[in-house]
Amino acid sequence: MAERSTASVDVAGNSGDEPLTAKADGTTTDGTAQAKDAASASPENAENTGGGRARSEAVPASPDLHSGHKIAGRYRLEECVTRLDGFSSWRAVDEKLRRAVGVHLLPAAHPRARSVLAAARSSALLGDPRFVQVLDAVEENDLVYVVHEWLPDAVELTAVLAAGPMEAHDAYQLVSQLSQAMTAAHREGLAHLRLTPGAVLRSSTGQYRIRGLAVNAALRGITAERPLRTDTEAIGALLYAALTHRWPYENDAYGLTGLPKGLGLIAPDQVRAGVHLGLSELAMRALANDGATASRQEPPCTTPEELSRAVAAMPRILAPEPTFAAPPPYQRTTYQQGTYGRPSTHPSAVAQPVMAAPPAPLQSRTGKVLKWTVSALLIAALGLGSWQLAETLLDRRGSTGDPAPSQGPSEPDDGKGQADQKPLTVDSAVEYFPDGKSQNSGGVALTHDGDPSTFWRSKTFVDGPTLAPFKEGVGIMYDLGSEQKVSTASIGLTFAGDHTTIALYAADSLSSSAPLTSMKKMADTETTGTTAELTTDKPVSTRYVLVWITDMPRSPANDYSGDGYKQGVTEVEFTG
C-alpha cells in the first residue's frame, strides 16, 4: 500500500449535489454554506441515479453533536460541513496523531449504516494513492463513524472549472488519470456512482485524486444497474465540461450552464472554437453510450478500461511551451556626456565658446626627452642585473663541482590512496524505518546479491521529490561484518529523474529504529541518473553503514506500483 499524506479531505461532496445525468430524478444540496438537516430532506428530493434508493425508507435524524465533541476519545469535531439525510460530515482533529481528518457520522440504526461501513472498509483496502484514503470505519456507542483523509492544499475540480475551460494538456491529464484510477477500482469490485466535479481534487503537483469512492453513494443510498457505464459517463461529462465550460446536459449544474434545450448532445468542438478534436471525440464516445457517437464513427466507451485504452491510443498531448515576457524597451538615462570641446545640442542652451583641448601628457618637447631618458635607464638596469645574476650562479656551480639538482620521484603517501582501496563485503542488511512503517523489508537482500537485475523498491508517494514532512526518508542499514574504513559507496538506482538525494551514515548497530541523530553523517549527494557515487572527506571507521534516501523522482506506473514519487536500489558497493 502506498504511503499517504496525513492530511485528509471531506468526501461528502461539498460543492453541491446536482444530478450527474439528465435522467436524475431530483437533487439534494449539502454545501458548506447551506447545510440542511435530515428533517428537511424529504424522500421526494432524494437522489436516484441508475437505480437509486427506495423513496419510502425512514431516515432517522442525524446525530445531535456539536463542535468540541470527541469521538472514540481521539477525534475532536471542529466544524460541521454537511448535515443531510440522517448523516453529518465534519472537519475534525485526530488528537492522537495531531493531524486534520474528516469524519462522517450517522446513527447505527440508520438503514444505510451497514452499507456505509462495508463501502468504507472496502475502499480502505484498495490502497491506491489516486483515491482519498479511508483511515477508519467503526460502529461504537450506537454511532457509526468513518474517518478519512483531509488535503488542505488540494482544489476541487468545481473551482478549477469555474475559472474557464482547460487547456488541452490539462484536460488530457484529467481524463487519463481519472479513467486509469476508476479502472483499478472496478477491477477490485468498487464503483463510485457519484463522480461529480466536487468529488475530484487537483493537488499542487497537478495530480488528480478522487474522493468518496463507494462511500458517497452508500451515504445517499445510490445504486446503479450498470456501475461501469455510470462511472464512464461521469468521466465523459467531466471531460466535456473541461473542454467547453458547459455541462453536457440541459440542466445547469456545478456552476456551469447546461446545453440549449431541444438540441440534444452537441460535440465539444461545435460548442467552442479551438477544442482539441481528439479530446472532443473522446468525450462523445464516453457520453453517447447507446450506439455510435453523435459526430464520429468510433465505437462508444462503456467502461473506464475502454476509455483508458482510448486515451492511451491517442497521440500524447504535451504541455505548452512556457512563454517569457519581452524585455522592456531601452530607456535612456538622464545622465548625458558633457559638452566640453563641442557645442551643446540642447535647443535652449546658451552657446559657449569652444576652447582648444590641452596637449596630452608628455607630448611636449621636454616631455619626450624625459620619456626616452627614463626608458634608456631602465634597459641598462635590466641588462646589468641579468649579467650579475648569471655570473653568481656560474660561480656557485663551479665551487661545488656537483651538477644542478634534478626533480626526483616524490615520497610515497603514508595514507591509503585510491589505488589502495578495496571492495568491502556486505555481511547482512536490514531495512531502516524509525517511524515504524517499512517499505519492502523482504527485498533488502537483493541490494547486495551481485545481480543488478534484482532490486529493493520503496512504496509510491503522492508528494515529492522531498518526502518530508510526511516521511523523513527511507533507508537500508548494512553490516560489513567487522569495523572497516569506508571511503566510497556506489549505489545503483531503479528510476532516473528529478531528483534523488542520498546520504551515508555511520551507525553503532544493525537497528531498524535507532534515531538518525545518534549516527554520524559520512557523505551525501544528489543525482538525476541511475547511479549515485558518494565519497567521504576521509575514511570513516565503522561496521554499520546506513544508506538514507530523502528525495525521489516522479516515475510512471509499472508492474509493481502506480505513478508517483518512488525509487529502488539495485546494488550497493562499498570500498575502503
XYZ file of C-alpha atoms in Angstrom:
576
model
C 0.000 0.000 0.000
C 1.374 3.390 -0.996
C 2.337 5.940 1.626
C -0.099 8.808 2.035
C -0.266 12.301 3.404
C -1.524 12.521 6.953
C -3.874 15.316 5.912
C -7.404 14.466 4.825
C -10.235 15.553 2.592
C -14.001 15.561 3.055
C -15.660 13.003 0.808
C -19.187 14.293 1.237
C -19.183 16.361 -1.947
C -19.474 19.825 -0.503
C -19.851 21.708 -3.752
C -23.437 20.702 -4.384
C -25.388 17.615 -5.377
C -26.657 18.467 -8.862
C -27.653 15.408 -10.928
C -24.885 13.753 -12.909
C -27.083 12.963 -15.908
C -30.217 14.411 -17.407
C -32.094 11.344 -16.179
C -31.566 12.205 -12.487
C -34.933 12.435 -10.723
C -34.039 15.040 -8.115
C -31.265 16.662 -6.209
C -30.144 17.456 -2.705
C -27.735 20.138 -1.605
C -25.079 19.563 1.032
C -22.939 22.679 0.538
C -20.852 24.015 3.357
C -22.609 27.362 3.328
C -26.168 25.953 3.258
C -26.175 22.611 5.068
C -29.628 21.074 5.609
C -30.880 18.847 8.359
C -32.270 15.471 7.512
C -35.640 16.579 8.786
C -35.999 18.891 5.793
C -34.803 16.327 3.247
C -37.972 14.593 2.049
C -37.923 11.310 0.089
C -39.124 13.204 -2.976
C -35.854 15.157 -3.006
C -33.673 12.048 -2.675
C -31.166 11.373 -5.418
C -31.653 8.341 -7.667
C -29.133 7.758 -10.439
C -29.301 4.461 -12.200
C -31.496 2.587 -9.744
C -31.191 4.712 -6.610
C -32.612 4.011 -3.170
C -36.154 3.393 -2.042
C -38.061 6.643 -1.595
C -40.117 5.260 1.278
C -37.244 4.348 3.650
C -37.432 6.029 7.027
C -34.289 8.075 7.720
C -33.548 8.971 11.372
C -32.267 12.411 12.254
C -28.535 12.992 12.047
C -26.627 12.727 15.368
C -27.039 15.796 17.583
C -23.377 16.687 18.034
C -21.521 19.963 18.330
C -18.059 21.423 17.860
C -15.684 20.197 20.535
C -17.363 16.791 20.859
C -14.837 13.947 20.872
C -15.381 10.656 19.014
C -13.628 7.461 20.180
C -11.632 9.516 22.628
C -9.372 10.978 19.917
C -11.306 12.682 17.068
C -12.328 16.198 18.157
C -15.066 17.668 15.955
C -14.244 21.175 14.718
C -16.732 22.222 12.014
C -19.843 20.635 10.524
C -19.592 20.817 6.741
C -22.631 18.672 5.862
C -25.855 17.718 7.644
C -28.095 15.806 5.284
C -30.399 12.807 5.045
C -29.654 11.436 8.501
C -25.842 11.791 8.436
C -23.402 14.620 9.089
C -19.846 15.293 7.937
C -17.232 17.156 9.979
C -13.784 18.570 9.806
C -12.020 17.158 12.867
C -8.624 16.779 14.533
C -7.010 13.448 15.379
C -5.546 14.359 18.766
C -3.515 11.155 18.927
C -1.607 11.744 15.669
C -2.042 15.544 15.670
C -3.429 15.815 12.176
C -6.587 17.076 10.479
C -9.117 14.466 9.383
C -12.669 14.308 8.078
C -15.410 12.322 9.824
C -18.811 11.056 8.607
C -21.315 10.301 11.386
C -24.659 8.513 11.288
C -26.743 6.556 13.813
C -26.145 2.816 13.988
C -29.900 2.421 13.447
C -29.733 4.256 10.131
C -30.961 1.957 7.314
C -27.740 2.613 5.382
C -25.300 2.252 8.284
C -24.297 -1.324 7.346
C -23.715 -0.439 3.681
C -21.673 2.661 4.631
C -19.415 0.568 6.872
C -18.963 -2.062 4.163
C -18.203 0.555 1.491
C -15.702 2.399 3.707
C -13.829 -0.768 4.642
C -13.689 -1.963 1.035
C -12.419 1.429 -0.105
C -9.721 1.394 2.595
C -8.453 -1.977 1.350
C -7.892 -0.640 -2.183
C -4.783 1.282 -1.106
C -4.497 3.299 -4.329
C -2.883 6.767 -3.925
C -5.157 8.172 -6.629
C -8.086 7.961 -4.175
C -8.597 9.828 -0.915
C -7.912 7.197 1.727
C -10.390 5.958 4.336
C -8.488 5.781 7.638
C -11.052 4.163 9.957
C -14.630 2.821 9.895
C -16.164 1.823 13.247
C -19.525 1.249 14.925
C -19.407 2.329 18.574
C -21.976 3.503 21.156
C -24.933 3.383 18.723
C -22.915 5.538 16.314
C -21.205 4.729 13.017
C -18.271 6.921 12.049
C -15.974 6.907 9.001
C -12.642 8.765 9.243
C -10.882 9.844 6.065
C -8.026 11.997 4.786
C -8.099 15.789 4.627
C -5.996 17.512 1.945
C -5.843 21.247 2.685
C -3.689 22.052 -0.355
C -5.985 20.349 -2.888
C -8.518 22.229 -5.044
C -11.910 20.898 -6.123
C -12.448 20.479 -9.850
C -15.533 22.683 -9.355
C -13.249 25.644 -8.596
C -10.930 24.784 -11.491
C -13.847 24.684 -13.964
C -15.223 27.962 -12.612
C -12.109 29.712 -13.951
C -12.945 28.713 -17.536
C -12.200 25.860 -19.981
C -8.986 23.908 -19.517
C -6.029 23.783 -21.861
C -5.843 20.629 -23.997
C -2.931 19.230 -21.977
C -4.764 19.698 -18.643
C -7.955 18.092 -19.989
C -5.881 15.195 -21.349
C -4.296 14.651 -17.926
C -7.732 14.794 -16.284
C -9.363 12.085 -18.411
C -6.212 9.954 -18.425
C -5.774 9.919 -14.637
C -9.483 9.508 -13.829
C -10.016 6.635 -16.283
C -6.926 4.783 -15.041
C -7.936 5.241 -11.399
C -11.507 4.035 -11.930
C -10.235 1.075 -13.971
C -8.198 -0.019 -10.954
C -11.194 0.472 -8.646
C -13.596 -1.529 -10.819
C -11.110 -4.387 -11.002
C -11.488 -4.640 -7.215
C -15.283 -4.518 -7.453
C -15.607 -0.877 -6.318
C -17.684 1.767 -8.113
C -18.100 5.461 -7.375
C -21.561 6.238 -8.842
C -21.226 9.893 -7.839
C -18.205 11.139 -9.771
C -19.035 14.859 -9.907
C -16.711 17.880 -10.094
C -16.916 18.073 -6.302
C -15.535 14.531 -5.999
C -12.344 15.273 -7.943
C -9.404 17.136 -6.382
C -6.288 18.558 -8.029
C -3.158 18.721 -5.904
C -0.475 21.389 -6.168
C 1.617 18.973 -8.287
C -1.162 18.604 -10.883
C -2.201 15.110 -9.798
C -5.921 14.347 -9.607
C -7.361 12.421 -6.649
C -10.866 11.015 -6.343
C -12.735 11.247 -3.051
C -15.767 9.354 -1.834
C -15.140 6.057 -3.681
C -18.146 3.839 -2.812
C -18.746 5.885 0.393
C -20.521 8.864 -1.223
C -23.036 6.586 -2.924
C -23.541 4.473 0.214
C -24.219 7.561 2.357
C -27.008 8.598 -0.014
C -28.268 5.116 -0.885
C -27.340 5.458 -4.563
C -27.166 2.268 -6.645
C -26.822 1.548 -10.366
C -27.690 -1.388 -12.588
C -24.571 -0.774 -14.719
C -21.931 0.855 -12.499
C -19.208 0.593 -15.169
C -21.246 2.644 -17.600
C -22.343 5.105 -14.902
C -18.751 5.936 -13.914
C -17.608 6.062 -17.546
C -20.330 8.543 -18.482
C -19.409 10.617 -15.422
C -15.777 10.863 -16.592
C -17.050 11.843 -20.045
C -19.169 14.605 -18.504
C -16.151 15.975 -16.609
C -14.042 15.952 -19.787
C -16.859 17.704 -21.691
C -17.079 20.405 -19.011
C -13.294 20.851 -19.025
C -13.244 21.384 -22.810
C -16.319 23.614 -23.191
C -17.029 25.196 -19.783
C -20.584 23.850 -20.250
C -22.417 20.981 -18.534
C -23.289 18.348 -21.195
C -26.994 18.227 -20.275
C -29.859 20.690 -20.463
C -29.838 21.449 -16.721
C -27.374 23.905 -15.204
C -25.123 22.193 -12.648
C -21.953 22.752 -10.594
C -21.788 26.422 -11.547
C -21.849 25.579 -15.278
C -24.503 26.437 -17.851
C -26.251 23.486 -19.494
C -26.681 22.920 -23.215
C -29.520 24.606 -25.133
C -32.788 22.734 -24.706
C -34.041 20.593 -27.550
C -30.730 20.268 -29.404
C -29.502 17.108 -27.722
C -25.846 16.320 -27.134
C -23.540 18.568 -29.185
C -19.875 17.698 -29.779
C -17.483 19.897 -27.763
C -15.713 21.177 -30.906
C -19.105 22.503 -32.084
C -19.779 24.254 -28.768
C -16.484 26.140 -28.502
C -13.901 27.003 -31.125
C -10.373 25.684 -30.738
C -11.285 22.486 -28.862
C -8.868 19.591 -29.431
C -10.629 17.273 -31.896
C -9.257 14.077 -30.386
C -10.471 15.011 -26.899
C -13.813 16.168 -28.301
C -14.327 12.767 -29.906
C -13.257 11.030 -26.685
C -15.859 12.931 -24.647
C -18.588 11.954 -27.105
C -17.539 8.299 -27.029
C -17.801 8.288 -23.236
C -21.127 10.139 -23.113
C -23.058 8.641 -26.076
C -23.127 5.009 -24.979
C -26.285 3.831 -26.744
C -24.645 3.388 -30.133
C -22.317 5.280 -32.439
C -21.237 8.673 -31.190
C -23.047 11.767 -32.367
C -20.392 13.070 -34.749
C -17.849 10.273 -35.229
C -17.890 6.640 -36.239
C -15.701 5.331 -33.413
C -17.360 2.800 -31.066
C -18.548 4.115 -27.677
C -16.583 3.587 -24.467
C -18.792 1.769 -21.953
C -16.204 1.045 -19.220
C -13.364 3.053 -17.653
C -10.902 0.488 -19.019
C -12.117 1.031 -22.589
C -11.869 4.783 -22.051
C -8.348 4.411 -20.634
C -7.272 2.390 -23.683
C -8.773 5.012 -25.994
C -6.792 7.737 -24.209
C -3.590 5.693 -24.496
C -4.184 5.213 -28.231
C -4.281 8.989 -28.801
C -1.117 10.926 -29.642
C 0.123 12.301 -26.349
C -0.738 15.966 -25.776
C 2.295 17.773 -24.437
C 2.237 20.737 -22.111
C 2.529 24.107 -23.875
C 5.936 25.707 -24.018
C 6.421 28.364 -21.339
C 6.112 31.931 -22.573
C 8.508 34.629 -21.494
C 7.660 38.327 -21.440
C 9.655 40.509 -23.813
C 12.202 42.747 -22.098
C 11.155 46.401 -21.742
C 12.444 48.797 -24.397
C 15.725 50.568 -23.738
C 15.264 53.722 -21.713
C 17.818 56.481 -22.000
C 19.061 57.593 -18.600
C 19.124 61.192 -17.509
C 22.928 61.090 -17.481
C 24.459 62.674 -20.572
C 28.065 63.277 -21.539
C 29.380 66.747 -21.045
C 29.737 69.245 -23.890
C 33.387 70.045 -23.271
C 35.038 70.691 -26.638
C 31.796 70.538 -28.654
C 28.654 72.645 -28.964
C 25.531 71.699 -26.990
C 22.633 70.090 -28.863
C 20.004 71.329 -26.386
C 17.907 73.978 -28.174
C 17.682 76.242 -25.131
C 21.333 76.038 -24.170
C 23.394 79.205 -24.376
C 26.267 78.873 -26.845
C 29.607 78.645 -25.096
C 32.963 79.441 -26.675
C 34.855 76.369 -27.802
C 38.204 76.014 -26.066
C 41.160 74.194 -27.573
C 41.959 70.878 -25.918
C 45.222 70.849 -23.911
C 48.009 68.636 -25.255
C 48.260 65.089 -23.959
C 50.776 64.482 -21.129
C 54.457 64.061 -22.175
C 53.687 65.212 -25.737
C 55.723 68.428 -25.457
C 59.415 68.560 -26.444
C 60.591 68.417 -22.799
C 58.248 65.510 -22.087
C 59.583 63.459 -24.998
C 63.201 63.903 -23.879
C 62.291 62.836 -20.341
C 60.432 59.749 -21.606
C 63.381 58.486 -23.704
C 65.845 59.103 -20.885
C 63.851 57.018 -18.386
C 63.460 54.202 -20.933
C 67.227 54.039 -21.559
C 67.988 53.905 -17.844
C 65.511 51.016 -17.318
C 67.018 48.976 -20.159
C 70.548 49.459 -18.793
C 69.497 48.450 -15.272
C 67.786 45.333 -16.554
C 70.841 44.223 -18.543
C 73.216 44.820 -15.631
C 71.028 42.865 -13.243
C 70.738 39.889 -15.616
C 74.523 39.726 -16.113
C 75.228 39.783 -12.353
C 72.674 37.037 -11.680
C 74.163 34.736 -14.334
C 77.719 35.272 -13.018
C 76.668 34.420 -9.456
C 75.008 31.149 -10.491
C 78.040 30.042 -12.545
C 80.443 30.742 -9.671
C 78.328 28.747 -7.214
C 78.099 25.718 -9.505
C 81.854 25.735 -10.173
C 82.755 25.831 -6.476
C 80.679 22.736 -5.572
C 81.574 20.620 -8.592
C 78.107 18.941 -8.481
C 75.549 19.055 -11.207
C 72.376 21.032 -10.630
C 69.825 19.079 -8.626
C 67.094 17.408 -10.593
C 63.476 16.661 -9.667
C 63.376 13.160 -8.173
C 60.428 10.896 -7.529
C 58.092 12.004 -4.725
C 57.903 10.137 -1.485
C 55.033 7.642 -1.284
C 51.938 8.766 0.639
C 51.645 7.218 4.071
C 47.833 7.067 3.795
C 45.833 4.769 1.565
C 45.183 6.335 -1.837
C 42.547 5.493 -4.378
C 44.720 2.755 -5.854
C 44.959 1.039 -2.450
C 41.201 0.908 -1.910
C 39.486 -2.469 -1.984
C 35.853 -3.581 -2.142
C 34.195 -4.226 1.215
C 31.957 -7.270 1.677
C 28.415 -6.812 2.988
C 27.602 -9.448 5.592
C 23.873 -8.671 6.011
C 21.346 -5.827 5.754
C 18.013 -4.709 7.219
C 15.534 -2.026 6.236
C 15.719 1.157 8.336
C 12.356 2.696 9.280
C 12.443 4.651 12.583
C 8.783 5.716 12.134
C 7.632 2.081 12.271
C 6.416 1.995 8.632
C 8.519 -0.292 6.455
C 8.682 -0.165 2.674
C 9.847 -3.566 1.389
C 11.709 -5.403 4.154
C 11.936 -8.646 2.203
C 13.839 -7.025 -0.661
C 16.897 -5.609 1.127
C 18.981 -8.741 0.394
C 18.578 -8.053 -3.341
C 20.718 -4.895 -2.999
C 23.947 -6.844 -2.302
C 23.381 -10.136 -4.170
C 25.626 -9.187 -7.115
C 22.689 -9.229 -9.569
C 21.789 -5.717 -10.873
C 18.521 -7.038 -12.347
C 17.051 -7.530 -8.863
C 16.216 -4.621 -6.594
C 14.607 -3.344 -3.412
C 11.824 -0.826 -4.042
C 10.070 1.805 -1.986
C 6.379 2.474 -1.935
C 4.817 5.182 -4.106
C 4.432 8.653 -2.580
C 1.879 11.240 -3.690
C 4.011 14.318 -2.990
C 7.689 14.846 -3.780
C 10.515 14.857 -4.659
C 11.156 15.631 -0.959
C 9.305 13.078 1.183
C 9.240 15.214 4.349
C 7.188 16.102 6.298
C 5.016 13.045 5.563
C 8.037 10.742 5.858
C 11.589 11.773 6.754
C 13.118 9.215 4.392
C 13.630 5.535 3.576
C 16.812 3.544 4.008
C 18.750 0.307 4.328
C 21.293 -0.493 7.083
C 24.313 -2.619 6.044
C 26.586 -4.797 8.239
C 30.190 -5.047 6.924
C 30.984 -7.947 9.298
C 33.642 -6.037 11.218
C 34.847 -2.483 11.609
C 36.180 -1.187 8.278
C 37.463 2.105 6.903
C 34.777 3.212 4.459
C 35.796 5.720 1.773
C 33.269 5.448 -1.071
C 29.874 3.967 -1.906
C 28.371 3.246 -5.323
C 24.575 2.877 -5.326
C 22.600 1.638 -8.334
C 19.089 3.097 -8.644
C 15.986 1.895 -10.494
C 14.490 5.243 -11.571
C 16.102 8.326 -13.083
C 14.594 11.790 -12.964
C 14.495 14.989 -10.943
C 15.900 14.036 -8.443
C 17.275 11.519 -5.887
C 19.074 12.657 -2.681
C 21.109 10.047 -0.777
C 23.267 10.257 2.357
C 25.597 7.807 4.153
C 25.628 7.494 7.934
C 27.884 5.514 10.273
C 25.765 3.669 12.859
C 26.504 1.885 16.135
C 24.318 -1.167 15.497
C 22.266 -3.009 12.895
C 18.983 -1.465 14.057
C 15.852 -0.557 12.105
C 14.689 2.003 14.638
C 17.795 3.755 16.017
C 17.333 7.564 15.837
C 19.110 9.253 12.960
C 20.547 11.823 15.357
C 22.633 9.090 17.002
C 24.543 8.432 13.752
C 27.457 10.251 12.109
C 26.914 11.612 8.612
C 29.680 10.474 6.249
C 28.680 11.895 2.832
C 25.696 12.911 0.725
C 24.918 13.532 -2.949
C 22.103 14.344 -5.359
C 21.643 12.695 -8.766
C 19.208 12.610 -11.670
C 20.568 9.353 -13.101
C 20.501 5.705 -12.031
C 23.843 5.727 -10.208
C 24.881 7.644 -7.104
C 28.556 7.956 -6.118
C 29.387 9.096 -2.582
C 32.913 9.845 -1.285
C 33.848 10.715 2.285
C 36.275 13.561 3.065
C 38.463 10.971 4.798
C 37.976 7.258 5.541
C 35.479 6.603 8.348
C 35.902 3.548 10.596
C 32.568 1.793 11.133
C 30.929 -1.598 10.891
C 27.380 -0.453 10.135
C 26.530 1.914 7.262
C 23.092 3.438 6.581
C 22.024 4.400 3.030
C 19.343 7.079 3.605
C 17.131 8.398 0.761
C 15.169 11.621 1.379
C 14.234 12.754 -2.177
C 12.824 10.623 -5.011
C 11.959 11.365 -8.662
C 8.473 11.014 -10.089
C 8.128 7.893 -12.257
C 5.249 6.379 -14.257
C 3.294 3.302 -13.233
C 4.847 -0.133 -13.745
C 4.113 -3.745 -12.833
C 4.846 -3.105 -9.155
C 3.453 0.339 -8.387
C 1.439 3.260 -9.702
C 2.510 6.679 -10.920
C 4.196 8.803 -8.237
C 7.403 9.569 -6.399
C 9.357 6.352 -5.782
C 12.820 4.791 -6.013
C 14.538 1.398 -5.981
C 18.062 0.206 -5.144
C 19.669 -2.442 -7.382
C 23.207 -2.884 -5.995
C 25.258 -1.182 -3.244
C 29.059 -1.437 -3.196
C 31.393 -0.014 -0.524
C 35.159 0.480 -0.796
C 37.724 1.394 1.828
